[in-house]
mmCIF file with all atom_site columns, C-alpha atoms in Angstrom:
data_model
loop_
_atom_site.group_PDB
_atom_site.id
_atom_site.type_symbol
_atom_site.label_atom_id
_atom_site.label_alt_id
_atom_site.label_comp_id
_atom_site.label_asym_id
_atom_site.label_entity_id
_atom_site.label_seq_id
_atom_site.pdbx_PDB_ins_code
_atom_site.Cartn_x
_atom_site.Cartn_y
_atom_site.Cartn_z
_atom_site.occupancy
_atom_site.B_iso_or_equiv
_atom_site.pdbx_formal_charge
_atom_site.auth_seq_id
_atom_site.auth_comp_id
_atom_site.auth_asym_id
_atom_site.auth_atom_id
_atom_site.pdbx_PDB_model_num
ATOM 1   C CA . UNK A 1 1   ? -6.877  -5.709  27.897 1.00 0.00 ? 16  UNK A CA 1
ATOM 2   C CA . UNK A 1 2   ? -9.054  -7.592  25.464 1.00 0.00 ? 17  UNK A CA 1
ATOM 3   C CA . UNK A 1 3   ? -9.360  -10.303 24.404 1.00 0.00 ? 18  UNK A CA 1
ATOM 4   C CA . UNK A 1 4   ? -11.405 -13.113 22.007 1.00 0.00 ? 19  UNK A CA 1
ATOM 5   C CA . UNK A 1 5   ? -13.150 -15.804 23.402 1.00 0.00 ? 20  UNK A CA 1
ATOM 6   C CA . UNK A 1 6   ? -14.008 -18.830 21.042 1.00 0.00 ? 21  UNK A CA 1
ATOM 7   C CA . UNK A 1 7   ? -16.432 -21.294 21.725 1.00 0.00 ? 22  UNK A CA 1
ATOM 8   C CA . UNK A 1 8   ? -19.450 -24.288 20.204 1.00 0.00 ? 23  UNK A CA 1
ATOM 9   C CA . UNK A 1 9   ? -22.634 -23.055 19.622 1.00 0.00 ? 24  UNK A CA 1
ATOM 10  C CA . UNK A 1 10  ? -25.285 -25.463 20.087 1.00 0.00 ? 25  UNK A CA 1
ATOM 11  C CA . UNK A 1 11  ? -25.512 -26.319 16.131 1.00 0.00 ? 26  UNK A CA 1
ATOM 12  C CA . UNK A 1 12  ? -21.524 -27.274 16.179 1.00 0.00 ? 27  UNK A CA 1
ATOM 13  C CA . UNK A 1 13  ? -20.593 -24.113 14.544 1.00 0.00 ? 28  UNK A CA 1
ATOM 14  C CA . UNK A 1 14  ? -17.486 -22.214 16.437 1.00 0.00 ? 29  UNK A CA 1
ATOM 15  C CA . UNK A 1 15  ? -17.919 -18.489 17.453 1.00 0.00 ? 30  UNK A CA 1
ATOM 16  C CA . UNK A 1 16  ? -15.768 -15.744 18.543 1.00 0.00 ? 31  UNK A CA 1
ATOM 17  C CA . UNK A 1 17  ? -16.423 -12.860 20.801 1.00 0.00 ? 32  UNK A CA 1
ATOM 18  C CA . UNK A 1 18  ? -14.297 -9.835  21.260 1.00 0.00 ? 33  UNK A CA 1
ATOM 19  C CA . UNK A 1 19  ? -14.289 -8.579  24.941 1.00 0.00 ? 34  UNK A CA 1
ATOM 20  C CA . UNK A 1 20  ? -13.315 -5.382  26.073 1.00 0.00 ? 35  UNK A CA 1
ATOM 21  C CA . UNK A 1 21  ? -10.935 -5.486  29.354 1.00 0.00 ? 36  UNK A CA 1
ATOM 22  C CA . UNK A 1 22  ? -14.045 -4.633  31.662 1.00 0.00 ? 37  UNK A CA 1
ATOM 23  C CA . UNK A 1 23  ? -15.607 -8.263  30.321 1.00 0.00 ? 38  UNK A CA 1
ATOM 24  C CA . UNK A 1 24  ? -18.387 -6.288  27.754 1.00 0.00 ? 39  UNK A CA 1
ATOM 25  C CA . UNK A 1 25  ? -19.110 -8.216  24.120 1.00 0.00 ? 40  UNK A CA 1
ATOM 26  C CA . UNK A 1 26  ? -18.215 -5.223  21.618 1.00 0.00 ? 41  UNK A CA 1
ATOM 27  C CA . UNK A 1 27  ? -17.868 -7.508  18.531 1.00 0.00 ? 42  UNK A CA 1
ATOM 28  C CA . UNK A 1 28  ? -19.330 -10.660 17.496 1.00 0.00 ? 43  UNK A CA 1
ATOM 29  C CA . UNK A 1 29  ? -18.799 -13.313 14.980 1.00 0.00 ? 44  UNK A CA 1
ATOM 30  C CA . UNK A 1 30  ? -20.904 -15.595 12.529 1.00 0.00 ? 45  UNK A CA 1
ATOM 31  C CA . UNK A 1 31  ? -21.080 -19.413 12.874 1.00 0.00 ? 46  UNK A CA 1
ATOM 32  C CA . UNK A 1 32  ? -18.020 -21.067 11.645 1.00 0.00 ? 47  UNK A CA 1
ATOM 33  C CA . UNK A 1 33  ? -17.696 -24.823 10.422 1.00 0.00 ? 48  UNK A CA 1
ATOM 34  C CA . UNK A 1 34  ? -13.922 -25.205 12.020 1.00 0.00 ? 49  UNK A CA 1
ATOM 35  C CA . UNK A 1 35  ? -11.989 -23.988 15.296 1.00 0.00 ? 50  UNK A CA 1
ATOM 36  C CA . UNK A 1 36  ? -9.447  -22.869 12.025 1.00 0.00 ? 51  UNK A CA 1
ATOM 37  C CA . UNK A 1 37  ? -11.789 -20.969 9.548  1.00 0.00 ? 52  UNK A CA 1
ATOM 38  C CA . UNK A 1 38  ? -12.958 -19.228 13.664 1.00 0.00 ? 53  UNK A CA 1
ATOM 39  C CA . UNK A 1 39  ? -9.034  -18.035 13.903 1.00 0.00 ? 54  UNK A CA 1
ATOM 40  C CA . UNK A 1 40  ? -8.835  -16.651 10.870 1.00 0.00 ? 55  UNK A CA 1
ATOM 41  C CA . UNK A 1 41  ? -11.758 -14.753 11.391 1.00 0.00 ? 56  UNK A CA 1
ATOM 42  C CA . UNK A 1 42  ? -9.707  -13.576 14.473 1.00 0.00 ? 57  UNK A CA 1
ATOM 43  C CA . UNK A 1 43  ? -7.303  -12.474 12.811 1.00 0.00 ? 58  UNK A CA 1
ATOM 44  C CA . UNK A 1 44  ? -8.972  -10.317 10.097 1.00 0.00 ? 59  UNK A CA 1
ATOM 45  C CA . UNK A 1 45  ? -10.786 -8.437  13.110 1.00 0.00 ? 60  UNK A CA 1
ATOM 46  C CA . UNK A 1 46  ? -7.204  -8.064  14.585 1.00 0.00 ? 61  UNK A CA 1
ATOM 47  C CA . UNK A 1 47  ? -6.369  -6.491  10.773 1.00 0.00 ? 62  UNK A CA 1
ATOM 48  C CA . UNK A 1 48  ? -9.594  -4.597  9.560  1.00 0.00 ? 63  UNK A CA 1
ATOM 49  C CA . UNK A 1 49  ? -9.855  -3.057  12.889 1.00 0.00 ? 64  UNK A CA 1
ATOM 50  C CA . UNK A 1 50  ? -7.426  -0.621  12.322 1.00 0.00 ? 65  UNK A CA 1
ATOM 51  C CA . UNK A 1 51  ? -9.166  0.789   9.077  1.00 0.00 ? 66  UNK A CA 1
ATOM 52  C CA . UNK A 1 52  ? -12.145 3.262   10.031 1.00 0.00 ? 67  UNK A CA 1
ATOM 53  C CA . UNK A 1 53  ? -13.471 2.815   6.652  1.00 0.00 ? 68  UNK A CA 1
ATOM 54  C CA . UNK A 1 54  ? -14.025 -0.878  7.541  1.00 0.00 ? 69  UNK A CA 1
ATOM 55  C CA . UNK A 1 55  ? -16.287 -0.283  10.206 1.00 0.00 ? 70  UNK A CA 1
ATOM 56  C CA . UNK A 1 56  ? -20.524 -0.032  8.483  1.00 0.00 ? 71  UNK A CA 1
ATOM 57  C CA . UNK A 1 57  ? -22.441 2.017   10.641 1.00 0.00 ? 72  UNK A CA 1
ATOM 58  C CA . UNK A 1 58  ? -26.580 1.229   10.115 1.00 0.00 ? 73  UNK A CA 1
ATOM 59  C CA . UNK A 1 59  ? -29.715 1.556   12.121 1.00 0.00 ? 74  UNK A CA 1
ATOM 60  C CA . UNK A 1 60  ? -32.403 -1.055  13.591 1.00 0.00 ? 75  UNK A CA 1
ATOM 61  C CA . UNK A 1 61  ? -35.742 -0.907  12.282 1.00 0.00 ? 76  UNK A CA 1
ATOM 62  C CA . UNK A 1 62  ? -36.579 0.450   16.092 1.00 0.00 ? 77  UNK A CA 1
ATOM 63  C CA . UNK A 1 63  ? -33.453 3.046   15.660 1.00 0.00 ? 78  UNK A CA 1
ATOM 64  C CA . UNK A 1 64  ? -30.806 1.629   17.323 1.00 0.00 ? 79  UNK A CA 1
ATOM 65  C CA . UNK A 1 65  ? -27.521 2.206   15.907 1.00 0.00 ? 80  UNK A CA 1
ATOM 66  C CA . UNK A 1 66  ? -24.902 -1.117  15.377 1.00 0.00 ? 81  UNK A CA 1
ATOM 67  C CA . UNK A 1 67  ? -22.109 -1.678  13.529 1.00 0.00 ? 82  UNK A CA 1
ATOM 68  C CA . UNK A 1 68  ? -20.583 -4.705  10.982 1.00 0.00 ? 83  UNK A CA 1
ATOM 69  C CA . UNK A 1 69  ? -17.042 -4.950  10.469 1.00 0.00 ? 84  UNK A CA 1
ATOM 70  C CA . UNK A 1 70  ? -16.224 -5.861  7.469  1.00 0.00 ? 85  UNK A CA 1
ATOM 71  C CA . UNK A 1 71  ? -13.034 -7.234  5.388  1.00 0.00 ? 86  UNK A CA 1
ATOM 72  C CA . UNK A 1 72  ? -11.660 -5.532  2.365  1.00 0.00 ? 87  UNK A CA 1
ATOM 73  C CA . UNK A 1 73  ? -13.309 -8.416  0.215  1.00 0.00 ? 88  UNK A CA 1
ATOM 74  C CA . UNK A 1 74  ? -16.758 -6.752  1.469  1.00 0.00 ? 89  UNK A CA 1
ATOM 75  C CA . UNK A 1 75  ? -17.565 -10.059 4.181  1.00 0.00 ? 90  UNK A CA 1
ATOM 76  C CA . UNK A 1 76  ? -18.976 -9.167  7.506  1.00 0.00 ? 91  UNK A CA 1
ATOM 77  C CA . UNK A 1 77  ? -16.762 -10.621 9.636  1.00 0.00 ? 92  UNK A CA 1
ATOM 78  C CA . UNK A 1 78  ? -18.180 -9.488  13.387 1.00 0.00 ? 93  UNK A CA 1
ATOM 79  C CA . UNK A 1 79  ? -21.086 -7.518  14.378 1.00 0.00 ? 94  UNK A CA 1
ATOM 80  C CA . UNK A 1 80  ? -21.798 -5.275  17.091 1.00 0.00 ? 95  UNK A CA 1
ATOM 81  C CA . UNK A 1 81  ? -24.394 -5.294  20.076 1.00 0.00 ? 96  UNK A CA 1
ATOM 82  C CA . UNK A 1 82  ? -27.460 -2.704  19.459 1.00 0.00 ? 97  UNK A CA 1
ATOM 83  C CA . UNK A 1 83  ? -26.632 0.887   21.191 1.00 0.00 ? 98  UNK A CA 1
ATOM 84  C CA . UNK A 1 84  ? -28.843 3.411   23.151 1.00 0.00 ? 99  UNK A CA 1
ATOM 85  C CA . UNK A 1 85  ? -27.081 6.363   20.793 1.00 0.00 ? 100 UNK A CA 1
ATOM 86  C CA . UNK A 1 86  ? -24.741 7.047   17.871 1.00 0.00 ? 101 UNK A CA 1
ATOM 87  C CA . UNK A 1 87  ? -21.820 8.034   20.422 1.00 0.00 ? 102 UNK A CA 1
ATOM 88  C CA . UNK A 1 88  ? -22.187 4.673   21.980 1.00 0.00 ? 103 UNK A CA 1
ATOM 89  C CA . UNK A 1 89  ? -21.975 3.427   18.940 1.00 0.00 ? 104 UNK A CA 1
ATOM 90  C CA . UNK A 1 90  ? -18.571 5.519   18.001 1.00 0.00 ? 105 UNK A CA 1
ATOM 91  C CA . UNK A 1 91  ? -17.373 4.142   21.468 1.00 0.00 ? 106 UNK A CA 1
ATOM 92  C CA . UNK A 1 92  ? -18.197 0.439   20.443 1.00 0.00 ? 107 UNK A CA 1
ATOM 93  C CA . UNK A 1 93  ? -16.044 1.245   17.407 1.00 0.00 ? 108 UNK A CA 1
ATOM 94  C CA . UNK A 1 94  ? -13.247 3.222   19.101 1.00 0.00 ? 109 UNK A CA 1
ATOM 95  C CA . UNK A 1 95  ? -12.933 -0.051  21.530 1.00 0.00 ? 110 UNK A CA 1
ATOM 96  C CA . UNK A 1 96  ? -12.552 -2.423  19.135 1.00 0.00 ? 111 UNK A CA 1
ATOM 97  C CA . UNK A 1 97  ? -9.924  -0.487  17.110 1.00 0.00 ? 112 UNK A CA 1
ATOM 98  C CA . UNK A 1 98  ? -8.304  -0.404  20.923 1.00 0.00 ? 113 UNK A CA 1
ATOM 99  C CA . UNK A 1 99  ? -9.022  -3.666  22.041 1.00 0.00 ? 114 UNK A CA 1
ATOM 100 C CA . UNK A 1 100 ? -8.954  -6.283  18.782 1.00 0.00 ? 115 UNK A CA 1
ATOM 101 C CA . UNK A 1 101 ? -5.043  -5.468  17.576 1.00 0.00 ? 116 UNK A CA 1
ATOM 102 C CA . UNK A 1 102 ? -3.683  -7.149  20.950 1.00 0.00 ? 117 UNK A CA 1
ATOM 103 C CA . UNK A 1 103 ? -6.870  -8.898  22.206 1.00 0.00 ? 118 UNK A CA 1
ATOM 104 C CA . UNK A 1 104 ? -5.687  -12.655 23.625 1.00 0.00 ? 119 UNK A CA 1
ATOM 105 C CA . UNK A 1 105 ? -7.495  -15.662 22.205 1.00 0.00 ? 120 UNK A CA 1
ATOM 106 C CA . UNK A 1 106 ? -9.241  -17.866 24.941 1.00 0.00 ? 121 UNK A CA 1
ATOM 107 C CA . UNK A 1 107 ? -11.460 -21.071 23.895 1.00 0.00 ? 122 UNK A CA 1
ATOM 108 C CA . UNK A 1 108 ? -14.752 -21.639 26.790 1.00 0.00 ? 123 UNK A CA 1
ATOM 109 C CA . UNK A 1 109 ? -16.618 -23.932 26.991 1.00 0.00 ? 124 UNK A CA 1
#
């Protein structure tokens, strides 16, 4: 099972991961200014997930496919690690549509 972990970066700003059940990163958020503004960026993950269409797939300058997330207002809200290939790319995506809808929400320190 998934699950979001939120926690201080070292300029104050709160961040979220989303972790697959084997413990991987497969999304990531930007800075935050509150622990609030940070949970509702949870929860649009936990609703634009569902919607393929949601999900921009670019390339690196060096060729490695990622992916953004975004919400319907255009906003990136989480970002993906860079992949080896596009079908680990498709299998970044395919685990956050799996993982995000019933992903727990964990604050560490």
């Amino acid at each position: 099972m998934g699950k979001f972990e939120i926690k201080t970066d070292k300029a104050g700003k709160f961040r979220f991961n989303l972790k697959a059940g084997n413990g991987q990163v497969i999304l990531s958020s930007q800075g935050y200014s509150s622990k609030s503004a940070c949970e509702n960026g949870i929860e649009s993950v936990k609703t634009h997930s569902q919607d393929d269409g949601n999900f921009e797939r670019s390339e690196a300058k060096d060729g490695s496919p990622y992916f953004n997330l975004k919400a319907s207002n255009g906003q990136v809200i989480g970002n993906s690690e860079m992949y080896s290939s596009e079908s680990a790319m498709e299998n970044g995506i395919a685990s956050v549509k799996k993982n995000a809808p019933g992903a727990s929400v964990e604050e560490v320190e």
